[in-house]
């Protein structure tokens, strides 16, 4: 991509960001319990509940979602603040995916960089997914944002689970809200390269613990790249949704999510479909049917 084209798509990306930010309005409160068929507002076509041919099969397992720039990077190190760089339709899709997930998981790096809420806001949803953070040394619980507050998902009153490897933890000293649960998991030996520097939490152990302890049957892994790669290396991912935006970052943070990495993780590419001005690549474990007949109908 030429520098001129790059500059143009970055400018378009900024315009899209403001458009998307303006659309982020309603918040849905946590209300545990049975979730009915989703009522999808706008965006990438989602399966209407009453259309037999487009019926959504029950979704279980692990779905990884990552957004990439034109060169496959996951974030721009040059950005002063975290910006959404995918189109409104792709953001709607992400919120629908969160809505049909029992839990949404990220690594410590994503919370530190983006201070995300990981809630469903862009589509009606009758419960919020559990938020799950991998923070082996529990650094996030002791840190504050630049504004001096705790990270959003630690103080918004919705449920968050933080997995760590700190033995003999004095939980009282952390002064946590009742909505925060910290879970100790013994560290294990990491697989693959580019692994976290500190203690390693096995993705297989986490997936099992989330299912057994919290009833998580469908887990959405939302990043960042390091967390995503660990789940892939351990063959814990059942399907992948890659959102390709056309802008290019000035100082790209490589995702490392190449086709080879996905194939080595036991996944096969099902196809690519447009979503607004972005493109979505769909991958799945070969033996698993996609939840809908048409790829773009789910999520
Ligand atoms: N484009 C996208 O879709 C997307 C999505 C999310 C985030 N991002 C971007 O990605 C960047 C952050 O990247 P990142 O790779 O550092 O984020 P990350 O994967 O969210 O966090 C990495 C950290 O999480 C902990 N961690 C993750 N997996 C672990 C495991 N299996 N065992 C133990 N600890 C584990 C480690 O913490 P310790 O360092 O404490 O060991 C590790 O350094 C940000 O700029 C963010 O904006 C992009």
mmCIF file of C-alpha atoms and ligand atoms in Angstrom:
data_model
loop_
_atom_site.group_PDB
_atom_site.id
_atom_site.type_symbol
_atom_site.label_atom_id
_atom_site.label_comp_id
_atom_site.label_asym_id
_atom_site.label_seq_id
_atom_site.Cartn_x
_atom_site.Cartn_y
_atom_site.Cartn_z
ATOM 1 C CA UNK A 1 0.000 0.000 0.000
ATOM 2 C CA UNK A 2 1.401 3.399 -0.963
ATOM 3 C CA UNK A 3 1.945 6.037 1.757
ATOM 4 C CA UNK A 4 -0.743 8.228 0.142
ATOM 5 C CA UNK A 5 -3.318 5.418 0.202
ATOM 6 C CA UNK A 6 -2.342 4.597 3.783
ATOM 7 C CA UNK A 7 -2.880 8.223 4.837
ATOM 8 C CA UNK A 8 -6.283 8.194 3.151
ATOM 9 C CA UNK A 9 -7.482 5.018 4.836
ATOM 10 C CA UNK A 10 -6.212 6.267 8.220
ATOM 11 C CA UNK A 11 -8.265 9.437 7.732
ATOM 12 C CA UNK A 12 -11.305 7.346 6.795
ATOM 13 C CA UNK A 13 -10.644 5.204 9.868
ATOM 14 C CA UNK A 14 -10.760 8.270 12.117
ATOM 15 C CA UNK A 15 -14.051 9.375 10.600
ATOM 16 C CA UNK A 16 -15.425 5.913 11.218
ATOM 17 C CA UNK A 17 -14.229 5.979 14.807
ATOM 18 C CA UNK A 18 -16.191 9.107 15.631
ATOM 19 C CA UNK A 19 -19.228 7.697 13.891
ATOM 20 C CA UNK A 20 -18.924 4.485 15.911
ATOM 21 C CA UNK A 21 -18.340 6.328 19.182
ATOM 22 C CA UNK A 22 -21.495 8.339 18.662
ATOM 23 C CA UNK A 23 -23.461 5.153 18.166
ATOM 24 C CA UNK A 24 -22.379 3.703 21.534
ATOM 25 C CA UNK A 25 -25.243 4.653 23.734
ATOM 26 C CA UNK A 26 -27.305 2.177 25.692
ATOM 27 C CA UNK A 27 -25.902 -0.047 28.431
ATOM 28 C CA UNK A 28 -27.510 -3.273 29.500
ATOM 29 C CA UNK A 29 -27.308 -4.306 33.125
ATOM 30 C CA UNK A 30 -26.183 -7.757 34.253
ATOM 31 C CA UNK A 31 -29.139 -9.998 34.776
ATOM 32 C CA UNK A 32 -28.260 -13.653 35.109
ATOM 33 C CA UNK A 33 -30.620 -16.262 33.791
ATOM 34 C CA UNK A 34 -31.892 -17.807 30.605
ATOM 35 C CA UNK A 35 -31.232 -15.846 27.444
ATOM 36 C CA UNK A 36 -33.868 -15.842 24.731
ATOM 37 C CA UNK A 37 -33.222 -15.615 20.993
ATOM 38 C CA UNK A 38 -31.305 -12.498 20.206
ATOM 39 C CA UNK A 39 -32.996 -9.503 18.704
ATOM 40 C CA UNK A 40 -30.383 -8.006 16.485
ATOM 41 C CA UNK A 41 -30.610 -4.313 15.731
ATOM 42 C CA UNK A 42 -28.409 -3.517 12.747
ATOM 43 C CA UNK A 43 -25.189 -4.359 11.005
ATOM 44 C CA UNK A 44 -23.897 -7.590 9.457
ATOM 45 C CA UNK A 45 -26.935 -9.692 8.792
ATOM 46 C CA UNK A 46 -27.760 -11.861 11.758
ATOM 47 C CA UNK A 47 -30.073 -14.818 11.792
ATOM 48 C CA UNK A 48 -33.719 -13.909 12.271
ATOM 49 C CA UNK A 49 -35.058 -16.211 14.990
ATOM 50 C CA UNK A 50 -38.078 -17.246 12.952
ATOM 51 C CA UNK A 51 -36.365 -18.065 9.652
ATOM 52 C CA UNK A 52 -35.916 -21.835 9.584
ATOM 53 C CA UNK A 53 -33.220 -21.850 6.914
ATOM 54 C CA UNK A 54 -31.170 -19.351 8.922
ATOM 55 C CA UNK A 55 -31.663 -20.941 12.317
ATOM 56 C CA UNK A 56 -28.649 -20.571 14.626
ATOM 57 C CA UNK A 57 -27.368 -23.874 15.956
ATOM 58 C CA UNK A 58 -26.417 -23.959 19.634
ATOM 59 C CA UNK A 59 -22.911 -22.552 19.936
ATOM 60 C CA UNK A 60 -20.422 -23.970 22.396
ATOM 61 C CA UNK A 61 -16.641 -24.029 22.639
ATOM 62 C CA UNK A 62 -14.264 -21.151 22.035
ATOM 63 C CA UNK A 63 -14.655 -18.383 19.452
ATOM 64 C CA UNK A 64 -11.696 -16.078 18.873
ATOM 65 C CA UNK A 65 -12.326 -12.623 17.443
ATOM 66 C CA UNK A 66 -9.503 -10.343 16.377
ATOM 67 C CA UNK A 67 -9.498 -7.156 14.296
ATOM 68 C CA UNK A 68 -6.526 -6.451 12.054
ATOM 69 C CA UNK A 69 -5.283 -3.570 9.925
ATOM 70 C CA UNK A 70 -4.394 -3.938 6.256
ATOM 71 C CA UNK A 71 -1.046 -5.469 7.192
ATOM 72 C CA UNK A 72 -2.313 -7.893 9.837
ATOM 73 C CA UNK A 73 -1.426 -5.756 12.874
ATOM 74 C CA UNK A 74 -3.622 -5.719 15.974
ATOM 75 C CA UNK A 75 -2.962 -2.234 17.339
ATOM 76 C CA UNK A 76 -1.163 1.026 16.637
ATOM 77 C CA UNK A 77 1.569 1.727 19.153
ATOM 78 C CA UNK A 78 1.653 5.313 17.872
ATOM 79 C CA UNK A 79 -1.921 6.015 19.024
ATOM 80 C CA UNK A 80 -2.142 8.009 22.257
ATOM 81 C CA UNK A 81 -5.397 6.357 23.140
ATOM 82 C CA UNK A 82 -7.116 3.183 22.080
ATOM 83 C CA UNK A 83 -9.292 3.730 19.013
ATOM 84 C CA UNK A 84 -11.866 1.504 17.353
ATOM 85 C CA UNK A 85 -10.625 1.025 13.816
ATOM 86 C CA UNK A 86 -13.267 -1.261 12.353
ATOM 87 C CA UNK A 87 -16.564 -0.091 10.868
ATOM 88 C CA UNK A 88 -19.859 0.249 12.731
ATOM 89 C CA UNK A 89 -21.231 -2.932 11.186
ATOM 90 C CA UNK A 90 -18.198 -4.919 12.378
ATOM 91 C CA UNK A 91 -18.582 -3.443 15.875
ATOM 92 C CA UNK A 92 -22.241 -4.486 15.858
ATOM 93 C CA UNK A 93 -21.134 -8.012 14.982
ATOM 94 C CA UNK A 94 -18.679 -8.026 17.912
ATOM 95 C CA UNK A 95 -21.431 -7.019 20.314
ATOM 96 C CA UNK A 96 -23.717 -9.748 18.953
ATOM 97 C CA UNK A 97 -20.895 -12.228 19.488
ATOM 98 C CA UNK A 98 -20.458 -11.028 23.081
ATOM 99 C CA UNK A 99 -24.208 -11.371 23.570
ATOM 100 C CA UNK A 100 -24.210 -15.029 22.536
ATOM 101 C CA UNK A 101 -21.129 -15.815 24.647
ATOM 102 C CA UNK A 102 -21.238 -16.856 28.289
ATOM 103 C CA UNK A 103 -17.900 -15.143 28.905
ATOM 104 C CA UNK A 104 -15.504 -12.756 27.158
ATOM 105 C CA UNK A 105 -11.800 -13.250 27.890
ATOM 106 C CA UNK A 106 -8.835 -10.881 27.474
ATOM 107 C CA UNK A 107 -5.258 -10.677 28.715
ATOM 108 C CA UNK A 108 -3.830 -8.084 31.094
ATOM 109 C CA UNK A 109 -2.307 -6.127 28.173
ATOM 110 C CA UNK A 110 -5.693 -5.372 26.635
ATOM 111 C CA UNK A 111 -7.120 -4.038 29.888
ATOM 112 C CA UNK A 112 -4.068 -1.865 30.425
ATOM 113 C CA UNK A 113 -4.070 -0.501 26.863
ATOM 114 C CA UNK A 114 -7.810 -0.105 26.236
ATOM 115 C CA UNK A 115 -9.541 -0.124 29.640
ATOM 116 C CA UNK A 116 -12.471 -1.940 27.958
ATOM 117 C CA UNK A 117 -15.827 -2.691 29.555
ATOM 118 C CA UNK A 118 -16.394 -5.789 27.371
ATOM 119 C CA UNK A 119 -20.141 -5.354 27.818
ATOM 120 C CA UNK A 120 -22.880 -5.677 25.200
ATOM 121 C CA UNK A 121 -24.096 -2.214 24.271
ATOM 122 C CA UNK A 122 -24.774 -2.075 20.549
ATOM 123 C CA UNK A 123 -27.486 -4.723 20.444
ATOM 124 C CA UNK A 124 -30.283 -5.677 22.814
ATOM 125 C CA UNK A 125 -29.153 -8.481 25.091
ATOM 126 C CA UNK A 126 -30.868 -9.817 28.170
ATOM 127 C CA UNK A 127 -27.695 -10.566 30.087
ATOM 128 C CA UNK A 128 -24.085 -9.479 30.081
ATOM 129 C CA UNK A 129 -21.330 -12.059 29.589
ATOM 130 C CA UNK A 130 -18.924 -12.768 32.420
ATOM 131 C CA UNK A 131 -15.664 -10.842 31.879
ATOM 132 C CA UNK A 132 -12.497 -12.889 32.288
ATOM 133 C CA UNK A 133 -9.003 -11.421 32.586
ATOM 134 C CA UNK A 134 -5.655 -13.237 32.607
ATOM 135 C CA UNK A 135 -3.440 -11.349 35.024
ATOM 136 C CA UNK A 136 -0.886 -13.787 36.470
ATOM 137 C CA UNK A 137 0.652 -11.344 38.963
ATOM 138 C CA UNK A 138 -2.609 -9.499 39.688
ATOM 139 C CA UNK A 139 -1.071 -6.246 38.539
ATOM 140 C CA UNK A 140 -4.357 -4.737 37.347
ATOM 141 C CA UNK A 141 -5.857 -4.937 40.824
ATOM 142 C CA UNK A 142 -3.097 -2.750 42.199
ATOM 143 C CA UNK A 143 -2.869 -0.309 39.310
ATOM 144 C CA UNK A 144 -4.900 2.739 38.356
ATOM 145 C CA UNK A 145 -5.727 4.217 34.955
ATOM 146 C CA UNK A 146 -4.162 7.528 33.874
ATOM 147 C CA UNK A 147 -7.244 9.203 35.352
ATOM 148 C CA UNK A 148 -6.519 7.671 38.760
ATOM 149 C CA UNK A 149 -9.446 5.245 38.705
ATOM 150 C CA UNK A 150 -9.496 1.473 38.751
ATOM 151 C CA UNK A 151 -9.953 -0.235 35.403
ATOM 152 C CA UNK A 152 -13.582 -0.166 34.231
ATOM 153 C CA UNK A 153 -14.278 -3.873 34.495
ATOM 154 C CA UNK A 154 -13.046 -3.908 38.085
ATOM 155 C CA UNK A 155 -15.390 -1.235 39.323
ATOM 156 C CA UNK A 156 -18.509 -1.079 37.139
ATOM 157 C CA UNK A 157 -20.450 -3.510 39.336
ATOM 158 C CA UNK A 158 -20.683 -6.229 36.653
ATOM 159 C CA UNK A 159 -19.120 -9.609 37.123
ATOM 160 C CA UNK A 160 -15.422 -10.177 36.381
ATOM 161 C CA UNK A 161 -13.153 -13.132 37.035
ATOM 162 C CA UNK A 162 -9.393 -12.598 37.234
ATOM 163 C CA UNK A 163 -7.175 -15.658 36.827
ATOM 164 C CA UNK A 164 -3.770 -15.461 38.504
ATOM 165 C CA UNK A 165 -0.830 -17.536 39.703
ATOM 166 C CA UNK A 166 -0.108 -15.786 43.027
ATOM 167 C CA UNK A 167 0.000 -18.439 45.769
ATOM 168 C CA UNK A 168 -1.193 -17.703 49.326
ATOM 169 C CA UNK A 169 -3.011 -14.548 48.283
ATOM 170 C CA UNK A 170 -4.530 -12.369 51.010
ATOM 171 C CA UNK A 171 -7.717 -11.413 49.151
ATOM 172 C CA UNK A 172 -8.866 -8.969 51.838
ATOM 173 C CA UNK A 173 -5.843 -6.796 51.146
ATOM 174 C CA UNK A 174 -7.072 -6.271 47.576
ATOM 175 C CA UNK A 175 -10.235 -4.447 48.669
ATOM 176 C CA UNK A 176 -12.308 -5.824 45.814
ATOM 177 C CA UNK A 177 -15.971 -5.327 44.949
ATOM 178 C CA UNK A 178 -18.169 -8.378 45.475
ATOM 179 C CA UNK A 179 -18.531 -8.663 41.712
ATOM 180 C CA UNK A 180 -14.832 -9.495 41.301
ATOM 181 C CA UNK A 181 -13.656 -13.073 41.735
ATOM 182 C CA UNK A 182 -9.982 -13.952 41.741
ATOM 183 C CA UNK A 183 -9.090 -17.536 40.876
ATOM 184 C CA UNK A 184 -5.708 -19.107 41.497
ATOM 185 C CA UNK A 185 -4.440 -21.547 38.882
ATOM 186 C CA UNK A 186 -1.037 -23.219 39.299
ATOM 187 C CA UNK A 187 1.307 -22.076 36.517
ATOM 188 C CA UNK A 188 2.245 -24.550 33.821
ATOM 189 C CA UNK A 189 4.851 -24.822 31.081
ATOM 190 C CA UNK A 190 3.903 -22.661 28.078
ATOM 191 C CA UNK A 191 3.666 -23.979 24.531
ATOM 192 C CA UNK A 192 4.751 -22.171 21.353
ATOM 193 C CA UNK A 193 6.863 -19.035 21.172
ATOM 194 C CA UNK A 194 6.066 -15.421 22.100
ATOM 195 C CA UNK A 195 4.748 -16.622 25.434
ATOM 196 C CA UNK A 196 4.127 -14.332 28.416
ATOM 197 C CA UNK A 197 7.271 -13.443 30.387
ATOM 198 C CA UNK A 198 5.802 -14.440 33.713
ATOM 199 C CA UNK A 199 3.941 -17.511 34.953
ATOM 200 C CA UNK A 200 1.893 -19.277 32.330
ATOM 201 C CA UNK A 201 -1.812 -20.056 32.630
ATOM 202 C CA UNK A 202 -2.749 -23.007 30.460
ATOM 203 C CA UNK A 203 -5.555 -22.174 28.020
ATOM 204 C CA UNK A 204 -6.861 -25.734 28.316
ATOM 205 C CA UNK A 205 -7.033 -25.431 32.113
ATOM 206 C CA UNK A 206 -8.773 -22.057 31.858
ATOM 207 C CA UNK A 207 -11.373 -23.314 29.387
ATOM 208 C CA UNK A 208 -12.111 -26.306 31.619
ATOM 209 C CA UNK A 209 -12.229 -24.249 34.810
ATOM 210 C CA UNK A 210 -14.555 -21.675 33.242
ATOM 211 C CA UNK A 211 -16.925 -24.438 32.184
ATOM 212 C CA UNK A 212 -16.847 -26.367 35.471
ATOM 213 C CA UNK A 213 -16.779 -23.449 37.910
ATOM 214 C CA UNK A 214 -18.803 -20.793 36.074
ATOM 215 C CA UNK A 215 -20.880 -22.775 33.553
ATOM 216 C CA UNK A 216 -19.212 -21.146 30.551
ATOM 217 C CA UNK A 217 -20.153 -23.250 27.522
ATOM 218 C CA UNK A 218 -19.366 -20.634 24.880
ATOM 219 C CA UNK A 219 -16.252 -18.569 25.500
ATOM 220 C CA UNK A 220 -15.302 -15.585 23.358
ATOM 221 C CA UNK A 221 -11.591 -14.759 23.348
ATOM 222 C CA UNK A 222 -11.307 -11.092 22.458
ATOM 223 C CA UNK A 223 -7.568 -10.645 22.656
ATOM 224 C CA UNK A 224 -5.054 -9.290 22.649
ATOM 225 C CA UNK A 225 -2.719 -11.026 20.251
ATOM 226 C CA UNK A 226 -0.606 -12.721 22.906
ATOM 227 C CA UNK A 227 -3.628 -14.265 24.605
ATOM 228 C CA UNK A 228 -5.070 -15.258 21.230
ATOM 229 C CA UNK A 229 -1.851 -17.012 20.239
ATOM 230 C CA UNK A 230 -1.738 -19.023 23.483
ATOM 231 C CA UNK A 231 -5.254 -20.342 22.912
ATOM 232 C CA UNK A 232 -4.341 -21.216 19.319
ATOM 233 C CA UNK A 233 -1.050 -22.919 20.250
ATOM 234 C CA UNK A 234 -2.953 -25.083 22.720
ATOM 235 C CA UNK A 235 -5.604 -25.945 20.095
ATOM 236 C CA UNK A 236 -8.313 -24.478 22.315
ATOM 237 C CA UNK A 237 -10.009 -22.416 19.588
ATOM 238 C CA UNK A 238 -13.017 -23.831 17.715
ATOM 239 C CA UNK A 239 -13.729 -20.928 15.389
ATOM 240 C CA UNK A 240 -12.087 -17.621 14.473
ATOM 241 C CA UNK A 241 -13.581 -14.386 13.227
ATOM 242 C CA UNK A 242 -10.943 -12.077 11.764
ATOM 243 C CA UNK A 243 -12.080 -8.561 10.947
ATOM 244 C CA UNK A 244 -9.879 -6.976 8.295
ATOM 245 C CA UNK A 245 -9.978 -3.183 8.191
ATOM 246 C CA UNK A 246 -8.379 -1.332 5.287
ATOM 247 C CA UNK A 247 -6.410 1.254 7.263
ATOM 248 C CA UNK A 248 -2.735 0.776 8.182
ATOM 249 C CA UNK A 249 -1.239 1.564 11.540
ATOM 250 C CA UNK A 250 1.750 3.887 11.819
ATOM 251 C CA UNK A 251 3.527 1.764 14.444
ATOM 252 C CA UNK A 252 1.950 -1.657 14.057
ATOM 253 C CA UNK A 253 1.770 -4.183 16.852
ATOM 254 C CA UNK A 254 2.068 -7.426 14.910
ATOM 255 C CA UNK A 255 -0.672 -9.896 15.715
ATOM 256 C CA UNK A 256 1.325 -12.959 14.665
ATOM 257 C CA UNK A 257 -1.989 -14.444 13.518
ATOM 258 C CA UNK A 258 -0.862 -15.744 10.153
ATOM 259 C CA UNK A 259 -2.725 -18.329 8.100
ATOM 260 C CA UNK A 260 -0.041 -20.833 9.122
ATOM 261 C CA UNK A 261 -0.696 -20.218 12.817
ATOM 262 C CA UNK A 262 -4.418 -20.790 12.285
ATOM 263 C CA UNK A 263 -3.886 -23.920 10.173
ATOM 264 C CA UNK A 264 -1.388 -25.284 12.710
ATOM 265 C CA UNK A 265 -4.071 -24.714 15.364
ATOM 266 C CA UNK A 266 -6.274 -27.206 13.507
ATOM 267 C CA UNK A 267 -8.521 -24.653 11.825
ATOM 268 C CA UNK A 268 -9.635 -24.283 8.227
ATOM 269 C CA UNK A 269 -10.711 -21.157 6.396
ATOM 270 C CA UNK A 270 -14.392 -21.192 5.465
ATOM 271 C CA UNK A 271 -14.524 -17.958 3.506
ATOM 272 C CA UNK A 272 -14.477 -14.177 3.531
ATOM 273 C CA UNK A 273 -17.519 -11.906 3.480
ATOM 274 C CA UNK A 274 -17.883 -8.129 3.428
ATOM 275 C CA UNK A 275 -19.163 -6.451 6.588
ATOM 276 C CA UNK A 276 -19.759 -2.756 6.001
ATOM 277 C CA UNK A 277 -16.478 -1.516 4.542
ATOM 278 C CA UNK A 278 -14.474 -4.229 6.322
ATOM 279 C CA UNK A 279 -13.950 -7.864 5.392
ATOM 280 C CA UNK A 280 -14.579 -10.757 7.766
ATOM 281 C CA UNK A 281 -12.645 -13.996 7.474
ATOM 282 C CA UNK A 282 -14.305 -17.057 8.992
ATOM 283 C CA UNK A 283 -12.334 -20.044 10.271
ATOM 284 C CA UNK A 284 -13.510 -23.190 12.015
ATOM 285 C CA UNK A 285 -12.458 -26.580 13.180
ATOM 286 C CA UNK A 286 -13.245 -28.752 10.115
ATOM 287 C CA UNK A 287 -15.531 -31.140 11.962
ATOM 288 C CA UNK A 288 -17.655 -28.321 13.421
ATOM 289 C CA UNK A 289 -20.504 -26.935 11.333
ATOM 290 C CA UNK A 290 -20.790 -23.127 11.299
ATOM 291 C CA UNK A 291 -23.771 -22.103 13.465
ATOM 292 C CA UNK A 292 -25.706 -20.863 10.393
ATOM 293 C CA UNK A 293 -25.963 -22.032 6.801
ATOM 294 C CA UNK A 294 -24.703 -18.698 5.519
ATOM 295 C CA UNK A 295 -21.419 -17.611 7.082
ATOM 296 C CA UNK A 296 -22.303 -13.969 7.555
ATOM 297 C CA UNK A 297 -25.576 -14.786 9.334
ATOM 298 C CA UNK A 298 -23.671 -15.589 12.531
ATOM 299 C CA UNK A 299 -22.938 -13.942 14.841
HETATM 300 N N1 LIG B 1 -7.141 -5.823 17.295
HETATM 301 C C1 LIG B 1 -7.752 -6.517 18.239
HETATM 302 O O1 LIG B 1 -8.687 -7.283 17.976
HETATM 303 C C2 LIG B 1 -7.285 -6.365 19.654
HETATM 304 C C3 LIG B 1 -7.970 -7.007 20.687
HETATM 305 C C4 LIG B 1 -7.501 -6.843 21.978
HETATM 306 C C5 LIG B 1 -6.383 -6.067 22.223
HETATM 307 N N2 LIG B 1 -5.752 -5.469 21.196
HETATM 308 C C6 LIG B 1 -4.547 -4.664 21.429
HETATM 309 O O2 LIG B 1 -3.518 -5.536 21.811
HETATM 310 C C7 LIG B 1 -2.580 -4.812 22.598
HETATM 311 C C8 LIG B 1 -2.201 -5.651 23.792
HETATM 312 O O3 LIG B 1 -1.572 -6.803 23.300
HETATM 313 P P1 LIG B 1 -1.114 -7.992 24.245
HETATM 314 O O4 LIG B 1 -0.792 -9.145 23.372
HETATM 315 O O5 LIG B 1 -0.095 -7.521 25.221
HETATM 316 O O6 LIG B 1 -2.457 -8.186 25.084
HETATM 317 P P2 LIG B 1 -3.092 -9.357 25.898
HETATM 318 O O7 LIG B 1 -2.970 -10.656 25.194
HETATM 319 O O8 LIG B 1 -4.440 -8.875 26.244
HETATM 320 O O9 LIG B 1 -2.245 -9.391 27.263
HETATM 321 C C9 LIG B 1 -1.048 -10.056 27.352
HETATM 322 C C10 LIG B 1 -0.749 -10.309 28.805
HETATM 323 O O10 LIG B 1 -1.804 -11.063 29.403
HETATM 324 C C11 LIG B 1 -1.268 -12.058 30.244
HETATM 325 N N3 LIG B 1 -1.515 -13.360 29.613
HETATM 326 C C12 LIG B 1 -2.126 -13.613 28.436
HETATM 327 N N4 LIG B 1 -2.204 -14.925 28.217
HETATM 328 C C13 LIG B 1 -1.631 -15.521 29.288
HETATM 329 C C14 LIG B 1 -1.410 -16.870 29.671
HETATM 330 N N5 LIG B 1 -1.816 -17.882 28.907
HETATM 331 N N6 LIG B 1 -0.758 -17.092 30.825
HETATM 332 C C15 LIG B 1 -0.350 -16.080 31.614
HETATM 333 N N7 LIG B 1 -0.547 -14.800 31.312
HETATM 334 C C16 LIG B 1 -1.182 -14.523 30.169
HETATM 335 C C17 LIG B 1 0.229 -11.780 30.346
HETATM 336 O O11 LIG B 1 0.367 -10.873 31.415
HETATM 337 P P3 LIG B 1 1.786 -10.643 32.180
HETATM 338 O O12 LIG B 1 2.533 -9.716 31.294
HETATM 339 O O13 LIG B 1 1.405 -10.041 33.480
HETATM 340 O O14 LIG B 1 2.470 -11.960 32.298
HETATM 341 C C18 LIG B 1 0.508 -11.115 29.008
HETATM 342 O O15 LIG B 1 1.637 -10.314 28.941
HETATM 343 C C19 LIG B 1 -3.230 -3.500 22.970
HETATM 344 O O16 LIG B 1 -2.638 -2.473 22.226
HETATM 345 C C20 LIG B 1 -4.674 -3.683 22.547
HETATM 346 O O17 LIG B 1 -5.241 -2.475 22.117
HETATM 347 C C21 LIG B 1 -6.171 -5.593 19.922
#
